[in-house]
Coordinates of N, CA and C in Angstrom, one line a residue:
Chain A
X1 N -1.6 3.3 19.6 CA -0.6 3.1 18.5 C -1.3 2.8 17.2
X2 N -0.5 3.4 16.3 CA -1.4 3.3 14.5 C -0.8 1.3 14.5
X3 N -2.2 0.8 13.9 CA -2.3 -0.5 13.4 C -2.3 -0.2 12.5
X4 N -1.4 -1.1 11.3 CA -1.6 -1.3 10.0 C -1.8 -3.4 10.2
X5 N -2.9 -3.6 9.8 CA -2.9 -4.7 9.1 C -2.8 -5.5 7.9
X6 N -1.7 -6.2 7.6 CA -2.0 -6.5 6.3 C -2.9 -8.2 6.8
X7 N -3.6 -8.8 5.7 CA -4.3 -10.0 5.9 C -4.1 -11.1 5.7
X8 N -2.8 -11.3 5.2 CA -1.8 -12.6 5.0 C -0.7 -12.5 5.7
X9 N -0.1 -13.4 6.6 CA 1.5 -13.6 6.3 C 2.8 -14.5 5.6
X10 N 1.5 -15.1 5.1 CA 2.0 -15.6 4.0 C 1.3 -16.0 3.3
X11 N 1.6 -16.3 1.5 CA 0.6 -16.5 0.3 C 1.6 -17.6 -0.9
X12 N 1.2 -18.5 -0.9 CA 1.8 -19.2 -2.2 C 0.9 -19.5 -3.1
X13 N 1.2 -19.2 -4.3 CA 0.0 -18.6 -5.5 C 0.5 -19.4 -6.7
X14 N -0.2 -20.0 -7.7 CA 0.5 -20.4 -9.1 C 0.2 -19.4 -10.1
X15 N 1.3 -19.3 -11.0 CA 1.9 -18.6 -12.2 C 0.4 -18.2 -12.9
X16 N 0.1 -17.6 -13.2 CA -1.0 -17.3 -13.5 C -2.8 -16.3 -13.0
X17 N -2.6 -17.3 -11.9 CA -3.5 -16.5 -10.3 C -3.8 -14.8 -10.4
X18 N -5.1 -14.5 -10.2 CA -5.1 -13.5 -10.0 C -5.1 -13.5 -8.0
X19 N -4.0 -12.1 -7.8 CA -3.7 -12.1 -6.3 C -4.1 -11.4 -5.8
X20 N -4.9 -11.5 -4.7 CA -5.4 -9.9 -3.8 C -4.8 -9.9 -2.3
X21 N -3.5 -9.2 -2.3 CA -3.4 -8.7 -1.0 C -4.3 -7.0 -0.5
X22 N -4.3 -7.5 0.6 CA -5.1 -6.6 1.3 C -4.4 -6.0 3.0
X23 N -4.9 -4.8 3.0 CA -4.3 -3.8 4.1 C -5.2 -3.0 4.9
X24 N -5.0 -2.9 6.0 CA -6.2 -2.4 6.8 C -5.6 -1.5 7.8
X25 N -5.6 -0.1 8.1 CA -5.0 0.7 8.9 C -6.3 1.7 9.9
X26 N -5.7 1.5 10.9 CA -7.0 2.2 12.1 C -6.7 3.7 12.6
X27 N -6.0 4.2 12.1 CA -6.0 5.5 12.4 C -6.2 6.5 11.5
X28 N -7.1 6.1 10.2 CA -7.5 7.3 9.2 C -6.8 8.1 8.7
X29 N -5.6 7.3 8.4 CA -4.7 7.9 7.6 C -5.3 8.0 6.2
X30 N -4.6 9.3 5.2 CA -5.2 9.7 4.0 C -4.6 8.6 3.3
X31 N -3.1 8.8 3.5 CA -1.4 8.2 2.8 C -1.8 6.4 2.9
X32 N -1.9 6.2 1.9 CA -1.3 4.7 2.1 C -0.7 4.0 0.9
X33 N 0.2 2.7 1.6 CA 1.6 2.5 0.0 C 1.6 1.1 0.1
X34 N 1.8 0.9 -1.1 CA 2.5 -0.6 -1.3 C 4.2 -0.8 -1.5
X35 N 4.7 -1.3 -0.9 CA 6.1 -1.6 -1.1 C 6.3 -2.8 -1.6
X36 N 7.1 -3.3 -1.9 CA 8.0 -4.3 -2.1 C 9.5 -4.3 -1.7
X37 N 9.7 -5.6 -1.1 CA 10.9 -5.7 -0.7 C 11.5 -7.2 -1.0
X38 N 13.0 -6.5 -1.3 CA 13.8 -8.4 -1.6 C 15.1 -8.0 -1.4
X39 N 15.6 -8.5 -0.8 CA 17.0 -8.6 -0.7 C 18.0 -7.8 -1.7
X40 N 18.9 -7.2 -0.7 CA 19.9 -6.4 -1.5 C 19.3 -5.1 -2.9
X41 N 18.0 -5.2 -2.5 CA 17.4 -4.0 -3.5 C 16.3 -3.0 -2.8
X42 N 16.3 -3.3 -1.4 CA 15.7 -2.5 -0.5 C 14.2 -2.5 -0.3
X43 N 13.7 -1.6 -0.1 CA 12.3 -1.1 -0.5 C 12.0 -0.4 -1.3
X44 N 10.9 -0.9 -2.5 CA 10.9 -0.3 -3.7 C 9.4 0.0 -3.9
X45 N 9.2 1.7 -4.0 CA 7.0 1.9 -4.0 C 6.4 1.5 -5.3
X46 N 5.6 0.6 -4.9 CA 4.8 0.2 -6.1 C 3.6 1.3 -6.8
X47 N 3.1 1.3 -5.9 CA 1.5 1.9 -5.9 C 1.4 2.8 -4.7
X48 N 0.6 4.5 -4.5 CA 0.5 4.5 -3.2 C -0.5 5.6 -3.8
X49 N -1.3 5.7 -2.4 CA -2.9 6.5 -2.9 C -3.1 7.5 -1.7
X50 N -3.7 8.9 -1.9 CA -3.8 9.9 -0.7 C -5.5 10.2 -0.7
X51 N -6.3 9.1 -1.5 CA -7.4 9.5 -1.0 C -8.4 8.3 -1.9
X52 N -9.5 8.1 -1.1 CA -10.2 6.8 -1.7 C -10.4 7.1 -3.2
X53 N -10.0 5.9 -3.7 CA -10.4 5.6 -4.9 C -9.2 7.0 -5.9
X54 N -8.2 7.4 -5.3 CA -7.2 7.8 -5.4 C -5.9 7.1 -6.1
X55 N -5.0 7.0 -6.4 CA -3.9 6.1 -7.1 C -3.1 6.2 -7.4
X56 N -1.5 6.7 -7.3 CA -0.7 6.9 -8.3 C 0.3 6.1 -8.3
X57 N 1.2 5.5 -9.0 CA 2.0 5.1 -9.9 C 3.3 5.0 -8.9
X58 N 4.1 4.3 -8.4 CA 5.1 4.4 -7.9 C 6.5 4.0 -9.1
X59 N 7.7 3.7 -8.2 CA 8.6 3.3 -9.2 C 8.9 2.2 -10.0
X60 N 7.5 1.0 -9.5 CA 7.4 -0.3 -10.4 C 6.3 -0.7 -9.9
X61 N 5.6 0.1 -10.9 CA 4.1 -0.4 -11.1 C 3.9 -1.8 -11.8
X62 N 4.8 -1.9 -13.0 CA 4.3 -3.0 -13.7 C 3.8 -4.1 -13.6
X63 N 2.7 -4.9 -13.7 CA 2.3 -6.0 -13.5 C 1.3 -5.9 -12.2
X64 N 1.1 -4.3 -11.4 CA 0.3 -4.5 -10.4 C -0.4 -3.5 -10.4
X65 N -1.8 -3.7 -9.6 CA -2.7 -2.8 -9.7 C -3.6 -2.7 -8.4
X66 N -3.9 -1.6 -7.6 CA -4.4 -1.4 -6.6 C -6.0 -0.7 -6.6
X67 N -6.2 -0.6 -5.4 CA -7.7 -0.7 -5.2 C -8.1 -0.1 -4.0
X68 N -9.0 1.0 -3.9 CA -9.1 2.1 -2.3 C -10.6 2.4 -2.5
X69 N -11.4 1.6 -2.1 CA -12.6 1.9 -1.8 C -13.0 2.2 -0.9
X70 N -12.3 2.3 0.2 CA -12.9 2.8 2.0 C -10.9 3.2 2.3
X71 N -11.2 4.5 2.9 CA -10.1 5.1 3.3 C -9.2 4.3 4.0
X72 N -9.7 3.2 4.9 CA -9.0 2.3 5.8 C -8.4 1.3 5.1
X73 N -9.1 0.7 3.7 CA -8.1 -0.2 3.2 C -7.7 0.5 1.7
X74 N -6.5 -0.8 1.5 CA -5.9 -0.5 0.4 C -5.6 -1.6 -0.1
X75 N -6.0 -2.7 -1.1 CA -5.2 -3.4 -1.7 C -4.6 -3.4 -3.0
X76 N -3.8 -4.5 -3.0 CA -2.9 -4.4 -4.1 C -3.1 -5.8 -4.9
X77 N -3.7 -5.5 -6.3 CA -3.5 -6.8 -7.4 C -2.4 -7.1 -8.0
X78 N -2.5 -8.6 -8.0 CA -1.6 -9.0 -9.2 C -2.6 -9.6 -10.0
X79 N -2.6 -9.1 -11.3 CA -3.4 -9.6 -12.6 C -3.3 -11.4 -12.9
X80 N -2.2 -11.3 -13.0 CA -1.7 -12.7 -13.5 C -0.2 -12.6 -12.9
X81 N -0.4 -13.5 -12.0 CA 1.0 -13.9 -11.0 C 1.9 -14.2 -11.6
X82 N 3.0 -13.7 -11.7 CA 4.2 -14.3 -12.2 C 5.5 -14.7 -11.4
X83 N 6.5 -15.9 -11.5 CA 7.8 -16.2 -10.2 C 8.4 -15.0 -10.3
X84 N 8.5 -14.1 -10.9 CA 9.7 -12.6 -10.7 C 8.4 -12.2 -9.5
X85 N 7.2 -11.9 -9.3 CA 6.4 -11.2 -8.2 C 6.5 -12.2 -6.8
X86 N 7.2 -12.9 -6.7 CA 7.5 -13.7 -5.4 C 8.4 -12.9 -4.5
X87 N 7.9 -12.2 -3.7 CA 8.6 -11.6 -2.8 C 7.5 -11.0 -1.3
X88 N 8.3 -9.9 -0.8 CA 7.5 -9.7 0.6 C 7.2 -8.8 0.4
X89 N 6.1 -8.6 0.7 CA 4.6 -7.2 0.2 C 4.5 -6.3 1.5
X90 N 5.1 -5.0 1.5 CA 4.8 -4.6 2.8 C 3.8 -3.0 2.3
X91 N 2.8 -2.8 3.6 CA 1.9 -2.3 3.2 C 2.0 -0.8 4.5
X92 N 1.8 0.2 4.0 CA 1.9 1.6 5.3 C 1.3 2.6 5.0
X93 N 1.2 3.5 5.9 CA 0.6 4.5 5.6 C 0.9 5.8 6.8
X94 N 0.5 7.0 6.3 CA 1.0 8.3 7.0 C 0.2 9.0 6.5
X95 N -0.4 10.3 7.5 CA -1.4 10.9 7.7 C -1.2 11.9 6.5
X96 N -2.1 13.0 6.3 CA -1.4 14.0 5.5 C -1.8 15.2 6.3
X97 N -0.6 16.0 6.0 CA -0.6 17.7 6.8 C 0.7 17.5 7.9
X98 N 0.7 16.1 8.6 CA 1.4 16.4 9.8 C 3.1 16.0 8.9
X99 N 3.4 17.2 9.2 CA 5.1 17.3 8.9 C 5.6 16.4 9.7
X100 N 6.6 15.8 9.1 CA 7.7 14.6 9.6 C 6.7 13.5 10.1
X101 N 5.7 12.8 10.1 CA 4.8 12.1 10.3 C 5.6 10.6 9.6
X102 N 5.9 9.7 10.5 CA 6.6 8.7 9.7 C 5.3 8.0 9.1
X103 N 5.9 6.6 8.2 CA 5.2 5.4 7.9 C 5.1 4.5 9.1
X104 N 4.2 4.1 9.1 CA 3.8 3.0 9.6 C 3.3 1.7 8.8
X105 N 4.1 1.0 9.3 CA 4.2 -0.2 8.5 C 3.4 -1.5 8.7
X106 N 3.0 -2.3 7.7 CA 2.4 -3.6 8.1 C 3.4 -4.5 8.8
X107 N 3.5 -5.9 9.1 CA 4.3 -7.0 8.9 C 4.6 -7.7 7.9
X108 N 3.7 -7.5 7.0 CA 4.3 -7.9 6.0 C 3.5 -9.2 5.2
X109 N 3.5 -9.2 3.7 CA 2.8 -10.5 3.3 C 4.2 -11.5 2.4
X110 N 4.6 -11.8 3.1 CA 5.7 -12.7 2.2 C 4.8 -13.8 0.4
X111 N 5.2 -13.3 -0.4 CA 4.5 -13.9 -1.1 C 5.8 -15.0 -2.2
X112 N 4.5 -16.0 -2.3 CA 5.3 -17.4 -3.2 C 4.8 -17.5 -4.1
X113 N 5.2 -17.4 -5.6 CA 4.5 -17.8 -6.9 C 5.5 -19.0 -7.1
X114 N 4.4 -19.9 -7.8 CA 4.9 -20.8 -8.4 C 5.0 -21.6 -9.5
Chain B
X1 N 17.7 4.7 -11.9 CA 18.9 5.7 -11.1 C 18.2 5.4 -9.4
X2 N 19.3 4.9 -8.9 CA 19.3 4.4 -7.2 C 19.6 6.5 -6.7
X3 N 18.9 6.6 -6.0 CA 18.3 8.2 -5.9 C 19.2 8.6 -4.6
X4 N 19.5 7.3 -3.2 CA 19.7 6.8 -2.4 C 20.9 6.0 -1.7
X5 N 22.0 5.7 -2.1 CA 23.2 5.0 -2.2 C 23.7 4.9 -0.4
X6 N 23.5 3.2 -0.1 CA 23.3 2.6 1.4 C 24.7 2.2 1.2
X7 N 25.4 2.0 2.3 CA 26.4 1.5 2.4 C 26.8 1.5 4.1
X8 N 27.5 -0.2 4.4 CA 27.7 -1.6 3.4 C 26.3 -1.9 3.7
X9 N 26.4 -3.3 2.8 CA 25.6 -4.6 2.5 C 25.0 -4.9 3.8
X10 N 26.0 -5.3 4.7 CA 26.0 -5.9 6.1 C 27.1 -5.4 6.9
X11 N 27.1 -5.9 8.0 CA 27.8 -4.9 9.0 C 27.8 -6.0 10.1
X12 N 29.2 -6.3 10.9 CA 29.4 -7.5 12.1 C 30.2 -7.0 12.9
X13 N 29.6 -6.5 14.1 CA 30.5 -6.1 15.2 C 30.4 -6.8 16.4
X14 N 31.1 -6.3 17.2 CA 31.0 -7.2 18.5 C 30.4 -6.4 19.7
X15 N 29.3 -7.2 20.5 CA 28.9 -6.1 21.6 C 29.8 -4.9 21.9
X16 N 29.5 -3.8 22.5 CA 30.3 -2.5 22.3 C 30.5 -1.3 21.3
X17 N 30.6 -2.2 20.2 CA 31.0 -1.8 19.0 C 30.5 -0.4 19.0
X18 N 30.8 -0.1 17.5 CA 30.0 1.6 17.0 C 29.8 1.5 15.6
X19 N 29.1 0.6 15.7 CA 28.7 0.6 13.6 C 28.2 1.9 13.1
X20 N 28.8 1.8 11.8 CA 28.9 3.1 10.9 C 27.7 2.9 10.0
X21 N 26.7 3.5 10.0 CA 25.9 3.0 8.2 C 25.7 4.0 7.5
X22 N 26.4 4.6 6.2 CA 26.7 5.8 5.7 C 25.3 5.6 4.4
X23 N 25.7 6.7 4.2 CA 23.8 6.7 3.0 C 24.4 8.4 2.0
X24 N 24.3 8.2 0.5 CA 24.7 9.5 -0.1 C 23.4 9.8 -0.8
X25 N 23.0 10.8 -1.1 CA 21.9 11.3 -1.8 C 22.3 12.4 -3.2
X26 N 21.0 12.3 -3.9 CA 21.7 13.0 -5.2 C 20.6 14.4 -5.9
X27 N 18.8 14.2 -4.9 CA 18.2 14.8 -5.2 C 18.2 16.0 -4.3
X28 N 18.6 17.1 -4.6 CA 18.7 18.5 -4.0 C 17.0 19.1 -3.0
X29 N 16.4 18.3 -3.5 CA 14.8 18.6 -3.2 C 14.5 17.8 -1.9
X30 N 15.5 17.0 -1.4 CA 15.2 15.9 -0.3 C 15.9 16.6 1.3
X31 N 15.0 16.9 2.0 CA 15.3 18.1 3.1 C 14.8 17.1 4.3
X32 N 14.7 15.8 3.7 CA 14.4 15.0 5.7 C 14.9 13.5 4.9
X33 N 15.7 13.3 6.3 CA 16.4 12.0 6.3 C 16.3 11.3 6.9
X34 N 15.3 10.5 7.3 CA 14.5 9.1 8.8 C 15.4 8.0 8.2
X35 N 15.8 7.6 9.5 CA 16.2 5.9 8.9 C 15.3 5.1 9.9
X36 N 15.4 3.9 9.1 CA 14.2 3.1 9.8 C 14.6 1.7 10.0
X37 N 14.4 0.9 11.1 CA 14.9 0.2 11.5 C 14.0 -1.1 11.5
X38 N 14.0 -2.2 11.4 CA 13.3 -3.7 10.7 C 14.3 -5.0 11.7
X39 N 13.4 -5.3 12.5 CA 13.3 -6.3 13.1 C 13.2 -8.0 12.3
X40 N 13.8 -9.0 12.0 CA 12.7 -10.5 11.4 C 11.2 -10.8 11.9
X41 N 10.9 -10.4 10.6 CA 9.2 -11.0 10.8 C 8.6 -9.5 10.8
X42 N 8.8 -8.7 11.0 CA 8.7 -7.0 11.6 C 8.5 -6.2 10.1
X43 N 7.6 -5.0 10.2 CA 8.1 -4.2 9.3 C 8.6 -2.8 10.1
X44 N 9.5 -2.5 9.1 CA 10.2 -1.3 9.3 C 9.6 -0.3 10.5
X45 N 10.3 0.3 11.2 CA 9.9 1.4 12.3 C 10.7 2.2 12.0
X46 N 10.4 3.8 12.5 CA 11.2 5.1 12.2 C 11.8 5.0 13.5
X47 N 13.4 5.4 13.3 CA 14.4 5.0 14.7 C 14.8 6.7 14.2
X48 N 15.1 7.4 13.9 CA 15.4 8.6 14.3 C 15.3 9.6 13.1
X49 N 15.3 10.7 12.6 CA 15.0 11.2 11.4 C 15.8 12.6 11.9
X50 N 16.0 13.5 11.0 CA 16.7 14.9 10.5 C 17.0 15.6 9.3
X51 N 17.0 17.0 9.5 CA 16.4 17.7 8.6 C 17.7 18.8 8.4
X52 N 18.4 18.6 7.4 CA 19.5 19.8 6.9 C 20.1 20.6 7.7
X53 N 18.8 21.3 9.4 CA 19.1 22.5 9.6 C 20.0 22.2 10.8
X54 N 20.7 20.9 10.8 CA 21.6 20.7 11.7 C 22.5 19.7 10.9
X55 N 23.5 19.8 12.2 CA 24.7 18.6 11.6 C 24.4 17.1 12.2
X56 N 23.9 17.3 13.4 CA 24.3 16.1 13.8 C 22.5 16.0 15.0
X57 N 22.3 14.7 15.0 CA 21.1 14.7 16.1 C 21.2 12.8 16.8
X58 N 20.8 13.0 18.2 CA 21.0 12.2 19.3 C 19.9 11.4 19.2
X59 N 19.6 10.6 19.5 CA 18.3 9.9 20.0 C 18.5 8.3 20.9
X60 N 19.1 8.7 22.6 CA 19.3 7.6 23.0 C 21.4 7.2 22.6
X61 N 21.4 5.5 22.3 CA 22.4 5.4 21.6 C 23.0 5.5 20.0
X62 N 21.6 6.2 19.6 CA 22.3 6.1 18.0 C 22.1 7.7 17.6
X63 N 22.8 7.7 16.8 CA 23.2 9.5 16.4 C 22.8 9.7 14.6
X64 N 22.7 10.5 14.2 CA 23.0 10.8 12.8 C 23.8 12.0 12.3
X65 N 24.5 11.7 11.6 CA 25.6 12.9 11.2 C 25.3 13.3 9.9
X66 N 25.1 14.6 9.5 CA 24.5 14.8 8.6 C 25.9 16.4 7.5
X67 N 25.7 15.9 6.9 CA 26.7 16.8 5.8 C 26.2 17.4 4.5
X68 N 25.3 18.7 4.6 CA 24.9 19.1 3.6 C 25.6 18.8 2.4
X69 N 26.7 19.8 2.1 CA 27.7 20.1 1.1 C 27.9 18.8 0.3
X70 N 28.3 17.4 1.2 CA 28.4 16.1 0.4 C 27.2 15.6 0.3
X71 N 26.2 16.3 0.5 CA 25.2 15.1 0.6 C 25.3 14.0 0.8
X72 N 25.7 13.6 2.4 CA 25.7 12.7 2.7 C 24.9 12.4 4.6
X73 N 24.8 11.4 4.8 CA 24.2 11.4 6.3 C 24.8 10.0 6.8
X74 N 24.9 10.0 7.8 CA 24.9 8.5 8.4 C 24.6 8.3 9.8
X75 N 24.8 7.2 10.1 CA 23.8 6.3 11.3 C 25.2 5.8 12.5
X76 N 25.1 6.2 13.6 CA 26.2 5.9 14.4 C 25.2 5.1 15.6
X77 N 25.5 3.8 16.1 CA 25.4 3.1 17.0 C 26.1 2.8 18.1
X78 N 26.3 3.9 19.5 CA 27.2 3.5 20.5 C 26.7 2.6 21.2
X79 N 27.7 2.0 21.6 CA 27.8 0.7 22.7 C 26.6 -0.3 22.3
X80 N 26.7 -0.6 20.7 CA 25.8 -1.6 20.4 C 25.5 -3.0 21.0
X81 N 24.8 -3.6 21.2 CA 24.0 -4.2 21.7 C 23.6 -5.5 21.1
X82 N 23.6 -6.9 21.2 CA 22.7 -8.0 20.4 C 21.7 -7.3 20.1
X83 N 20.5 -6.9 21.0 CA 19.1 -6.6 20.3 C 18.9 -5.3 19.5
X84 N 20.4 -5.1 19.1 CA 20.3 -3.8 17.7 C 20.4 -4.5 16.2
X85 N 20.5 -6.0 16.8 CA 20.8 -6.6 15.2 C 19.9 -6.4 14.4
X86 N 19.4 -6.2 13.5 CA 18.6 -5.6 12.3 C 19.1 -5.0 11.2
X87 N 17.8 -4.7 10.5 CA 18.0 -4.3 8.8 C 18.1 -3.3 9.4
X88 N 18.9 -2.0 8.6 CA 18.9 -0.6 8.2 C 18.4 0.1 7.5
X89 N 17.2 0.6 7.2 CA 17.0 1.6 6.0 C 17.6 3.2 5.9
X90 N 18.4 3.7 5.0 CA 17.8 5.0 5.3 C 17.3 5.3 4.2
X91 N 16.7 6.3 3.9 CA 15.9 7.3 3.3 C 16.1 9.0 3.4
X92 N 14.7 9.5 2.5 CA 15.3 10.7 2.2 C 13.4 11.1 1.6
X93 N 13.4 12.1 1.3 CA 12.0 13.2 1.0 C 12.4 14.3 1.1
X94 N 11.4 14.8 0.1 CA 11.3 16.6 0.2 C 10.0 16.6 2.3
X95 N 10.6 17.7 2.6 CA 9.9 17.9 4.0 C 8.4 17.8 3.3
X96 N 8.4 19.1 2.8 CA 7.1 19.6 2.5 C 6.7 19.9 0.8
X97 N 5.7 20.0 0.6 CA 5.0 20.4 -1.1 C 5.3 18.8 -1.5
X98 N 5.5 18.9 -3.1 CA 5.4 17.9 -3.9 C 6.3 16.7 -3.5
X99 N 5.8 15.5 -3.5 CA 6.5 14.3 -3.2 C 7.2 14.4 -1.5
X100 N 6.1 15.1 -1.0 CA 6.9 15.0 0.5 C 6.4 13.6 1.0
X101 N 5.7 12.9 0.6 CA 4.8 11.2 1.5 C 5.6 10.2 0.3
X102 N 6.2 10.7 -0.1 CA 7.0 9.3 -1.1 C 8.3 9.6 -0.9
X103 N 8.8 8.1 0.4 CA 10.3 8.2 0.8 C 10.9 7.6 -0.2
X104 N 12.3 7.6 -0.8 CA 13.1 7.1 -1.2 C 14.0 6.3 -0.6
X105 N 14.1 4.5 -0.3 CA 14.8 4.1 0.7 C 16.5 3.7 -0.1
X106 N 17.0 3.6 0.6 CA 18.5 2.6 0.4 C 18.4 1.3 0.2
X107 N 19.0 0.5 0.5 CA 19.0 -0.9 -0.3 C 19.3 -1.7 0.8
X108 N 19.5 -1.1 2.4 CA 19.7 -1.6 3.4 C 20.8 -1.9 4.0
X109 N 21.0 -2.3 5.1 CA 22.1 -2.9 5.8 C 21.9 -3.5 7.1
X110 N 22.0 -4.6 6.5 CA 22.0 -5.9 7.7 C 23.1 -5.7 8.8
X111 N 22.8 -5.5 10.3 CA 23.9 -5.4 10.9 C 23.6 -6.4 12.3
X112 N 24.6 -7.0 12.4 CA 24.8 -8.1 13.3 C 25.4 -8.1 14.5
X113 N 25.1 -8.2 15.6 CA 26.4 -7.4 16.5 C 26.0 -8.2 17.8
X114 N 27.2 -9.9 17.8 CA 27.8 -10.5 18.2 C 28.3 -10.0 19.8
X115 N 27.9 -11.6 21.0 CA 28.2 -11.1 22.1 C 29.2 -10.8 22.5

């Protein structure tokens, strides 16, 4: 079974903080993404990358920034933490070439600014 | 622009039941529709997916009904169960070429389904 690990399951950070979550997946997938999720507004892609040191831009990038030095991980910065970035960080990935290939997902980093 | 339009919110049935979770789409380029299913504490898992070239597909107790013309799809749960309670996602993607690895999700639906 594809592991995705993320390295927190939970983070409480102050306003300001620079934040590194971090993601680790074992089956050498190319695909890997950052989501965000909160209530009543679903899953939303922040950042997602198809090859190391690769990167593009998802639909709310602002305020974050990611990082793919080794194909297996992927993390995701927050420059300067802010309370609107308190939310649950979920991290996945999918292979590339194989059609219909789902996500596979972390558990998740619930995060707390404060 | 929500690309993805989930409906409802939440959803409370009673064991037995047959919850509905309807999902409309707006981008013509989006030819596979997975919904994915989220446990507490859990991230999302793919519970069944489908692709235009049919109407309708089985998987076990839950079905998806799928309506080109409206662009629309949805999630049918027979003889639901307590341990189907969970989040809903659905989603949507081009199969293949450009933006096929970047799903578009819905906004979810909590469904609860009482003994």
């Amino acid at each position: 079974d594809v592991k995705v690990t993320q390295s927190s399951r939970y983070l409480v950070k102050r306003t300001g903080e620079k934040v590194f979550l971090e993601c680790v997946q074992d089956m050498d997938h190319e695909n890997m993404f950052w989501y965000r999720q909160d209530p009543g507004l679903g899953l939303r892609l922040i950042y997602f990358s198809y090859d190391v040191k690769m990167k593009e831009k998802g639909d709310i990038p602002e305020g974050y920034s990611v990082s793919r030095e080794k194909k297996e991980r992927f993390s995701l910065i927050l420059e300067s933490a802010s309370t609107n970035q308190t939310s649950m960080y979920l991290c996945a990935s999918t292979p590339i070439g194989v059609l219909g290939s789902p996500l596979h997902f972390g558990n998740g980093t619930r995060l707390t600014v404060t | 622009q929500q690309q993805v339009k989930q409906s409802p919110q939440s959803l409370i049935v009673q064991k037995g039941g047959i919850p509905i979770i309807n999902c409309a789409y707006e981008n013509t380029a989006f030819d596979y529709f997975p919904w994915y299913q989220q446990f507490p504490g859990k991230g999302p898992a793919l519970l069944i997916a489908i692709r235009p070239d049919v109407s309708e597909k089985k998987e076990g107790r839950f079905t998806i009904s799928f309506n080109k013309s409206a662009k629309q799809f949805s999630l049918h749960i027979m003889d639901s169960q307590p341990g189907d309670s969970a989040t809903y996602f659905c989603a949507a993607r081009p199969y293949t070429g450009a933006g096929s690895y970047q799903l578009t999700f819905g906004k979810g639906t909590k469904l609860s389904v009482i003994p």
